[in-house]
PDB file of C-alpha atoms in Angstrom:
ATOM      1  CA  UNK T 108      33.940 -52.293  -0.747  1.00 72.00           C
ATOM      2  CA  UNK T 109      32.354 -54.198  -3.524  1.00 76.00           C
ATOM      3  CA  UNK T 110      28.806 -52.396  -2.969  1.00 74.00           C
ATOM      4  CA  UNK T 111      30.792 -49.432  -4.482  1.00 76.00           C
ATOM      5  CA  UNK T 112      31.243 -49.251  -8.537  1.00 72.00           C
ATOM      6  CA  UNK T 113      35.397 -49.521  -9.437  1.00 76.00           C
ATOM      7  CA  UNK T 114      35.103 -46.359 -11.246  1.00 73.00           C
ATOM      8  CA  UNK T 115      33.043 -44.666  -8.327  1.00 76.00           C
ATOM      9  CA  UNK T 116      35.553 -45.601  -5.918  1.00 78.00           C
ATOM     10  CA  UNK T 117      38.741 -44.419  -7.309  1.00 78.00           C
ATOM     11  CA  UNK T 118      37.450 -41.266  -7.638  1.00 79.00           C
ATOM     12  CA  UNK T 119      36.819 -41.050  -3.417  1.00 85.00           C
ATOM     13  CA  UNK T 120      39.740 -39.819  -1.663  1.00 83.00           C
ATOM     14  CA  UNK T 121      40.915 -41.928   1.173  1.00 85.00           C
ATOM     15  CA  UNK T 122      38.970 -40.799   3.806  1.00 87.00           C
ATOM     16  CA  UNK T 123      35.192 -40.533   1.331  1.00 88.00           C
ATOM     17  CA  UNK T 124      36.285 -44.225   1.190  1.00 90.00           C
ATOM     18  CA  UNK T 125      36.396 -45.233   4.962  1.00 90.00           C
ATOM     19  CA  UNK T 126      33.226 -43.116   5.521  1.00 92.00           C
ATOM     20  CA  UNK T 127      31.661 -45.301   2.777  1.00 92.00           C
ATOM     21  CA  UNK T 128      32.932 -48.264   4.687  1.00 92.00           C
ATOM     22  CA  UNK T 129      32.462 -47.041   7.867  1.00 92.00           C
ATOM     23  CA  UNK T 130      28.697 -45.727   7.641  1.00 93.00           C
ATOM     24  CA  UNK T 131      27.042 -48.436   4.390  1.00 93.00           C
ATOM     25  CA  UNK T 132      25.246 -50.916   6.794  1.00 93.00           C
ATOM     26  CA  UNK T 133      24.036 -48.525   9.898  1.00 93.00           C
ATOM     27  CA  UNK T 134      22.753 -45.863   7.497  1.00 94.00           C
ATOM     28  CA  UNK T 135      21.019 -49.122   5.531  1.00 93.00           C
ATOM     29  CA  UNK T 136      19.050 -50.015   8.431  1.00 93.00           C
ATOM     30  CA  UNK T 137      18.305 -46.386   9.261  1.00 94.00           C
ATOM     31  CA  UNK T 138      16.900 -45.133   5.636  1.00 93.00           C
ATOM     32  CA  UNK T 139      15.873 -41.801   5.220  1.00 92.00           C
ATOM     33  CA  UNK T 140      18.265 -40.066   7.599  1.00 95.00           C
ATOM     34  CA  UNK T 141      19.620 -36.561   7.369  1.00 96.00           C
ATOM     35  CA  UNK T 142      23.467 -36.577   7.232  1.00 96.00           C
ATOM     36  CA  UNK T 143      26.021 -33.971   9.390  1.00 97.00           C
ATOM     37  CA  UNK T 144      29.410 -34.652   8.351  1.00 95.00           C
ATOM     38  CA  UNK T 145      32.241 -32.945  10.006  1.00 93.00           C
ATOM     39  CA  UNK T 146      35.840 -32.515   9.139  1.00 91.00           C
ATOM     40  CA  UNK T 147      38.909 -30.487  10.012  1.00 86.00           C
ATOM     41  CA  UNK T 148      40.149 -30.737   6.481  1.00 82.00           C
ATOM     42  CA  UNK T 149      38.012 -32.091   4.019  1.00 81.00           C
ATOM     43  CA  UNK T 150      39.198 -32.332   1.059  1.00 81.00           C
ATOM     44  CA  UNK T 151      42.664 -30.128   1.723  1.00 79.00           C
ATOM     45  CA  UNK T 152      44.800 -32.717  -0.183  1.00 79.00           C
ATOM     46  CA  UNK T 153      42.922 -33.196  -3.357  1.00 81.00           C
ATOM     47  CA  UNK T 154      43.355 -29.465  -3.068  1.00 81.00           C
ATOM     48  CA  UNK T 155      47.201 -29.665  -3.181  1.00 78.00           C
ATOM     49  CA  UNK T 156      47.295 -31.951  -6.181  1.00 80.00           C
ATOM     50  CA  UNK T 157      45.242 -29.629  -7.725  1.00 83.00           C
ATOM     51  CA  UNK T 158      47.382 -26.166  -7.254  1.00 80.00           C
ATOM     52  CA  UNK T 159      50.290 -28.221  -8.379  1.00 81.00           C
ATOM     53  CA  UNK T 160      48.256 -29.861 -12.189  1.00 82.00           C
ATOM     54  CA  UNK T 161      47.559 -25.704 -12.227  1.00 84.00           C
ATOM     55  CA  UNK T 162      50.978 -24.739 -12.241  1.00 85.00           C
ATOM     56  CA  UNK T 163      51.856 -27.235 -14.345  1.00 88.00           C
ATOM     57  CA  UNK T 164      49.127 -27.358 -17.118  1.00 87.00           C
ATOM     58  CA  UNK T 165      47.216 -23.578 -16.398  1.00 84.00           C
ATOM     59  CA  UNK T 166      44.366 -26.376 -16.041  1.00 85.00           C
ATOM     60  CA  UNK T 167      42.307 -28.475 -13.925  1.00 82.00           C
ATOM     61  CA  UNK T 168      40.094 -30.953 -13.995  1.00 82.00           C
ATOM     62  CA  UNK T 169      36.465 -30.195 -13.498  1.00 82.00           C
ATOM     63  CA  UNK T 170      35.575 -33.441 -11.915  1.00 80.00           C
ATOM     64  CA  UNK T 171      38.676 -33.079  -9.759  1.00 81.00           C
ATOM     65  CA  UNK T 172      37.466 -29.682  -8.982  1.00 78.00           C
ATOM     66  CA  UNK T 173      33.857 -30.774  -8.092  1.00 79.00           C
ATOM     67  CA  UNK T 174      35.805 -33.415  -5.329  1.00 78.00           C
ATOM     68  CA  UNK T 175      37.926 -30.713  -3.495  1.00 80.00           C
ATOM     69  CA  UNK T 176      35.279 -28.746  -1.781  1.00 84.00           C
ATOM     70  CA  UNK T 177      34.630 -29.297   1.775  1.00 83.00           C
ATOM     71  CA  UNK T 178      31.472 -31.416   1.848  1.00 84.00           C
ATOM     72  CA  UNK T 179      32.662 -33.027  -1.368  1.00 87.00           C
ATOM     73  CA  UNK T 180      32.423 -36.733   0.779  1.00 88.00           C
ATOM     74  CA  UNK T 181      28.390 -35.661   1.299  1.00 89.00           C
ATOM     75  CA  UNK T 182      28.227 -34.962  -1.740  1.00 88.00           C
ATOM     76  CA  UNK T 183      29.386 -38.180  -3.340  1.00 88.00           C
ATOM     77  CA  UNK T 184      27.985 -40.043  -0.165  1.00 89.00           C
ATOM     78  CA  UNK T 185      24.399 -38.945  -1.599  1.00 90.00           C
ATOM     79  CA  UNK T 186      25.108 -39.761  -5.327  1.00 88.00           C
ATOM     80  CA  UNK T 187      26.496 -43.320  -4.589  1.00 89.00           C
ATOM     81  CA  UNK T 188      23.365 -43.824  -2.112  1.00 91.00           C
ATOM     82  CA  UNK T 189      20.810 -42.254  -4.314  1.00 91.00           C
ATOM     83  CA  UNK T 190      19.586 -40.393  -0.639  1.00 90.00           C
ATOM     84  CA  UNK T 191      17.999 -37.116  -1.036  1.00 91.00           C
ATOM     85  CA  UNK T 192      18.297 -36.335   2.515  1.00 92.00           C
ATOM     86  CA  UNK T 193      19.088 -33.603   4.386  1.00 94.00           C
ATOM     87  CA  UNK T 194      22.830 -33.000   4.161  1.00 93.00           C
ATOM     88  CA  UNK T 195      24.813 -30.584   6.690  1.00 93.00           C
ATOM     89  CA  UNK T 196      28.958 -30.068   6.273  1.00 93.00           C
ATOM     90  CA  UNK T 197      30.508 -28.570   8.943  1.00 93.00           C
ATOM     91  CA  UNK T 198      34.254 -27.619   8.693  1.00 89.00           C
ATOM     92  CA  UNK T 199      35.268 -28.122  12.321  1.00 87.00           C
ATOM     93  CA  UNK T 200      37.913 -27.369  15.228  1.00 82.00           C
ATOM     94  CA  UNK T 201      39.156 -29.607  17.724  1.00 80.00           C
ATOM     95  CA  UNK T 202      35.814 -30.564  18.883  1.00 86.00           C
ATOM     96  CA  UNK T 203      34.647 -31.809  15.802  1.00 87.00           C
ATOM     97  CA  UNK T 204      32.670 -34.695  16.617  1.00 89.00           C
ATOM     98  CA  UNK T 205      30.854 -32.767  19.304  1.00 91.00           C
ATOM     99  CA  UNK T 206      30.031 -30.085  17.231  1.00 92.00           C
ATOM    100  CA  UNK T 207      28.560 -32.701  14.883  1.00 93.00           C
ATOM    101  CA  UNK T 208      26.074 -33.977  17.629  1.00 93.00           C
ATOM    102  CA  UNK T 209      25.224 -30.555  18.898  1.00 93.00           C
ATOM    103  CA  UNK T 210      24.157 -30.349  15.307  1.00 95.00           C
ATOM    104  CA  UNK T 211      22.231 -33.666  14.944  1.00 95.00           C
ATOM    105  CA  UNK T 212      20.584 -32.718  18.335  1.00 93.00           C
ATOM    106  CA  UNK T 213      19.374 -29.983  16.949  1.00 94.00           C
ATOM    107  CA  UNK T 214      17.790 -31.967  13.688  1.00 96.00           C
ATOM    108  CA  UNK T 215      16.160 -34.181  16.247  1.00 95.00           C
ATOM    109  CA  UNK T 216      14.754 -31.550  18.040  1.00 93.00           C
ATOM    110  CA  UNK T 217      13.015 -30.549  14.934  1.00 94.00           C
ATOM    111  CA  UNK T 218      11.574 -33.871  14.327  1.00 94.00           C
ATOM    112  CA  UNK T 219      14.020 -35.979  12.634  1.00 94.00           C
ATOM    113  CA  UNK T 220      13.767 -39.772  14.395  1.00 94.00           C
ATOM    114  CA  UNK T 221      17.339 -40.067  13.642  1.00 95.00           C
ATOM    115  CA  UNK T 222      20.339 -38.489  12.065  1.00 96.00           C
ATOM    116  CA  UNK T 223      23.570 -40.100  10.319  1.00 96.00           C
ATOM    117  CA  UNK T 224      26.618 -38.374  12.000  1.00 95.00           C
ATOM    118  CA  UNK T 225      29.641 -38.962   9.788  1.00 95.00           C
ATOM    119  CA  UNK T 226      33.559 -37.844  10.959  1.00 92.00           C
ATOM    120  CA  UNK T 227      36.622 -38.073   8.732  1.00 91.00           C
ATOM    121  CA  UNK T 228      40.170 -36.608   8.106  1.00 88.00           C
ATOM    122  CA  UNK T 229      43.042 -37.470   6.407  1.00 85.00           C
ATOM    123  CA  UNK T 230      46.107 -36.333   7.084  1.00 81.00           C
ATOM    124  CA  UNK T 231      47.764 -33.402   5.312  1.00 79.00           C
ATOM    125  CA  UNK T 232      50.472 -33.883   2.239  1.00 76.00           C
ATOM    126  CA  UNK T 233      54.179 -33.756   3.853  1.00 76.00           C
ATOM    127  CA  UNK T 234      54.379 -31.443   0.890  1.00 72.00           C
ATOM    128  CA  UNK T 235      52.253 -28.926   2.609  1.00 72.00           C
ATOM    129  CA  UNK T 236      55.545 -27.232   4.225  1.00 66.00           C
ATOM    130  CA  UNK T 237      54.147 -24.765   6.395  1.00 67.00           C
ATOM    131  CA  UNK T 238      54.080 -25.808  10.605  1.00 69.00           C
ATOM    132  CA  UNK T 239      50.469 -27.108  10.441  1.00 68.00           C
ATOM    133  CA  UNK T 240      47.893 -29.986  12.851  1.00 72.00           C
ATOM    134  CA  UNK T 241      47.921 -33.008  11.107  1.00 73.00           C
ATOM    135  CA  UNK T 242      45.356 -35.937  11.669  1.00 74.00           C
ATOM    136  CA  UNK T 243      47.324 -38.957  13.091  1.00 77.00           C
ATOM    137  CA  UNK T 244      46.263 -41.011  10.385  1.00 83.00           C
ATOM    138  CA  UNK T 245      43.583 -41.550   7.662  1.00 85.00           C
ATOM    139  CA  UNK T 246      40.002 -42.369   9.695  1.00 88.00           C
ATOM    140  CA  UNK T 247      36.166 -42.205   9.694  1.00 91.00           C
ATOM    141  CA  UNK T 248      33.549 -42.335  12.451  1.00 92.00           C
ATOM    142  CA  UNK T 249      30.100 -43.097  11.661  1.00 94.00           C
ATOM    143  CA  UNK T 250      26.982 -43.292  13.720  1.00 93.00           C
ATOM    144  CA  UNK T 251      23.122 -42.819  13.682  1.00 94.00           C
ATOM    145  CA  UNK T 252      22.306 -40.226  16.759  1.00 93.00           C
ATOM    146  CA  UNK T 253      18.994 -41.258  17.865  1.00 92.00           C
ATOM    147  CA  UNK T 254      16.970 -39.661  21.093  1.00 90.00           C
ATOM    148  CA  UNK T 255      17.602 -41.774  24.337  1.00 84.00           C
ATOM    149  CA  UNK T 256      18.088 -41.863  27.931  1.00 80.00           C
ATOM    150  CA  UNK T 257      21.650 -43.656  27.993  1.00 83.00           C
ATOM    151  CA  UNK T 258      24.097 -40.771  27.868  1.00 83.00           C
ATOM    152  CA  UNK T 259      23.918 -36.584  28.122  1.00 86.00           C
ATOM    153  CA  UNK T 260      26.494 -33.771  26.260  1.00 86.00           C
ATOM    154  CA  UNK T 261      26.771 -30.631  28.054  1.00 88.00           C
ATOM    155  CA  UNK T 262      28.679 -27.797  26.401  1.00 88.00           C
ATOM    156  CA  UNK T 263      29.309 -24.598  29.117  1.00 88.00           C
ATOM    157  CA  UNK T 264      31.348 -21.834  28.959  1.00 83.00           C
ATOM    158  CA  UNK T 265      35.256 -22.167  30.356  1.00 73.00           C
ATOM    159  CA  UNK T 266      37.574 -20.141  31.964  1.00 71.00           C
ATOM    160  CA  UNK T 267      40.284 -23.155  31.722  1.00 62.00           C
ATOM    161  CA  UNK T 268      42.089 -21.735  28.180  1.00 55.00           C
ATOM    162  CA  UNK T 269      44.428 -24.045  26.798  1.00 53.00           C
ATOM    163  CA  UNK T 270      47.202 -23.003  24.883  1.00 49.00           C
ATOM    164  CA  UNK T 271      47.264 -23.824  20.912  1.00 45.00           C
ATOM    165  CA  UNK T 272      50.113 -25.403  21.412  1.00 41.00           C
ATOM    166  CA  UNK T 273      48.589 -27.564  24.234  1.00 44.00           C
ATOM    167  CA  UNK T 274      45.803 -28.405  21.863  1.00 42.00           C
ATOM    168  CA  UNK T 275      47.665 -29.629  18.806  1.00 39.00           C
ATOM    169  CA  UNK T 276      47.954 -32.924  19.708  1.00 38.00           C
ATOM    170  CA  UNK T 277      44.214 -33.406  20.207  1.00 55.00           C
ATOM    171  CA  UNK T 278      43.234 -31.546  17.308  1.00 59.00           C
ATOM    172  CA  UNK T 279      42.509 -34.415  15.043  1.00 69.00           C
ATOM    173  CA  UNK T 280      40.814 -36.705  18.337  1.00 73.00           C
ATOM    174  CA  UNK T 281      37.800 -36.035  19.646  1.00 77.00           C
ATOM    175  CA  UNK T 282      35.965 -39.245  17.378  1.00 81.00           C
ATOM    176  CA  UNK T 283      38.936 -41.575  18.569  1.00 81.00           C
ATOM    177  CA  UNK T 284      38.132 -39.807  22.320  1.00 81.00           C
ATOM    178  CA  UNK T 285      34.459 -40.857  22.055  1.00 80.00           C
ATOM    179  CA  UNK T 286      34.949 -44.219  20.625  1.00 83.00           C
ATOM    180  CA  UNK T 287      37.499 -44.930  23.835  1.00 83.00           C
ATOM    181  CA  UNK T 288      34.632 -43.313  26.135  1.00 83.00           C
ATOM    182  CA  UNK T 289      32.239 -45.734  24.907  1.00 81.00           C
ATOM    183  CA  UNK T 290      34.814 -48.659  24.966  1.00 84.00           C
ATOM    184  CA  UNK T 291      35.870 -47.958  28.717  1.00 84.00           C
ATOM    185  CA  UNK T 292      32.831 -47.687  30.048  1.00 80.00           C
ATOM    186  CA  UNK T 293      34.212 -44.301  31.864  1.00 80.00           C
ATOM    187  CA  UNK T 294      31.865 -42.524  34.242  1.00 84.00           C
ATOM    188  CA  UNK T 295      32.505 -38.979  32.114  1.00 84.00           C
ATOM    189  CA  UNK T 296      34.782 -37.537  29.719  1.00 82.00           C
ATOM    190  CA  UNK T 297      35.944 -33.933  29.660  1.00 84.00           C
ATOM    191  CA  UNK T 298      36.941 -31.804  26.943  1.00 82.00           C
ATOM    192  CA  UNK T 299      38.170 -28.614  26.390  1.00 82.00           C
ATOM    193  CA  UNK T 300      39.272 -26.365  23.775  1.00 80.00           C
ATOM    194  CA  UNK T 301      39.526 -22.850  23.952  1.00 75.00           C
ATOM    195  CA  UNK T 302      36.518 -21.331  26.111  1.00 79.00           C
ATOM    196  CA  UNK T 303      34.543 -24.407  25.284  1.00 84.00           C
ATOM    197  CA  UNK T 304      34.216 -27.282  27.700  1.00 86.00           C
ATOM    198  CA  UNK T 305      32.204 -30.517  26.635  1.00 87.00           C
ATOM    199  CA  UNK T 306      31.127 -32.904  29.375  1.00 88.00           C
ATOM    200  CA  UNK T 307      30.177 -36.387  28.196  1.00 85.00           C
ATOM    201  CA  UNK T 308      28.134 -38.885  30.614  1.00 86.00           C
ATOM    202  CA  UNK T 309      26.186 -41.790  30.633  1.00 82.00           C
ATOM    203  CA  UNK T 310      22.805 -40.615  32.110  1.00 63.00           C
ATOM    204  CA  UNK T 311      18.793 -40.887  32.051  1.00 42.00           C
ATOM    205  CA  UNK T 312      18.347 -37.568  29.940  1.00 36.00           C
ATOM    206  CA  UNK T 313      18.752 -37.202  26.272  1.00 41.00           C
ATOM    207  CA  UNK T 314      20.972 -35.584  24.419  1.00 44.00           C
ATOM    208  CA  UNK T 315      21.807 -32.141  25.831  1.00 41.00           C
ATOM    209  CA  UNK T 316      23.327 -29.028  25.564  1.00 36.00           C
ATOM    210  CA  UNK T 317      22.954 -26.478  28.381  1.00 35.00           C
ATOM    211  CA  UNK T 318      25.078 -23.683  27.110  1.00 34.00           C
ATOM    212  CA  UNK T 319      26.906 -22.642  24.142  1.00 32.00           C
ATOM    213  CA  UNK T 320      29.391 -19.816  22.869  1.00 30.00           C
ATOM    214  CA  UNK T 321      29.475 -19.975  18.957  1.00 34.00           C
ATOM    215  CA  UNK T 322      32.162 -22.537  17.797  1.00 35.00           C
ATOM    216  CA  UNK T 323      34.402 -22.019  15.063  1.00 35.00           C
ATOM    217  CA  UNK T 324      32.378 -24.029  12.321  1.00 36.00           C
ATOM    218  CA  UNK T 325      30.924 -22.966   8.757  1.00 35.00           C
ATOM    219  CA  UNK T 326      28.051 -24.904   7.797  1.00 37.00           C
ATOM    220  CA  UNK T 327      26.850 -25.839   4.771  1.00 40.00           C
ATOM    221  CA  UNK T 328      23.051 -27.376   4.361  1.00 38.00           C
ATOM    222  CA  UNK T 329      21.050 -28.496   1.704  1.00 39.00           C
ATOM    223  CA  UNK T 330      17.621 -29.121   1.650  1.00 33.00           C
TER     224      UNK T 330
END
């Protein structure tokens, strides 16, 4: 990534970096745009080094602190692009990426003529020793959410309840999911988690959602 200072990037944990990589040139050509960035973890493993320089030293580093909050990677994202944008961080369940575009949806229903969607996880330290989701491996999905007539996203209300257990394995998926929707050029792809069931298909209406039960996020916007 050479449009990224040495120093800068070091300091970006693995994932910050592929979102850097992932979303430079789209959100070049599409200046201006507010930023929703979701992820299931965030910054979790910076977190771990730091409880472990704690015990060992009764001291952390502030920096180091600064880059272990959730929307740490917006954070830097708008320092290293000098973009005073609208930023939203959502920490997100299994339906991550949809959450994300409910939210952009709603930015372009206020007005915004497009939106910078950013998704990212790494996975958790094989120190962490208690039974816990991990991301399949380190990844970032970026993409400007713009309003169209090419495909709709319909959230309803399910009685279909999944088991946790039965979700685990798609915990970490629902970017890779969309990325092989687009790629296959399927007529719809179906999601659910919990009582939450997200319908994705290529269609003449915008961006949509027709129902929705409150998800498990926590959002954090600044203005």
């Amino acid at each position: 990534m050479p449009f990224l200072p040495a120093m800068r990037r070091r300091r970006l944990s693995k994932a910050a970096r592929l979102v850097c990589d992932a979303a430079w040139d789209i959100a070049s050509a599409h200046p201006g745009s507010p930023v929703v960035y979701a992820s299931h973890d965030g910054e979790m493993a910076r977190s771990f080094d730091l409880w472990l320089e704690l015990l060992k030293s009764h001291t952390v580093s502030p920096t180091s602190f600064g880059l272990s909050v959730h929307n740490a990677t917006a954070g830097q994202w708008s320092i290293l692009r000098r973009d005073m944008s609208e930023q939203t961080a959502l920490a997100v369940c299994a339906d991550g990426v949809e959450t994300a575009l409910a939210e952009a949806a709603s930015l372009l229903e206020e007005g915004c003529g497009s939106v910078l969607v950013l998704a990212a996880d790494d996975p958790l330290p094989e120190g962490y020793a208690v039974s816990a989701t991990r991301a399949p491996f380190a990844y970032a999905l970026a993409m400007v959410l713009t309003k169209g007539t090419r495909y709709s996203l319909t959230l309803s209300a399910s009685d279909d309840m999944p088991s946790e257990a039965g979700m685990l394995p798609e915990a970490y998926w629902s970017g890779l999911e969309w990325v092989r929707f687009l790629l296959n050029g399927s007529r719809e792809c179906r999601r659910v988690y919990r009582n939450r069931e997200w319908l994705w298909q290529p269609a003449s209406c915008r961006l949509k959602i027709s129902a929705m039960s409150a998800p498990s996020t926590t959002w954090y916007r600044r203005y």
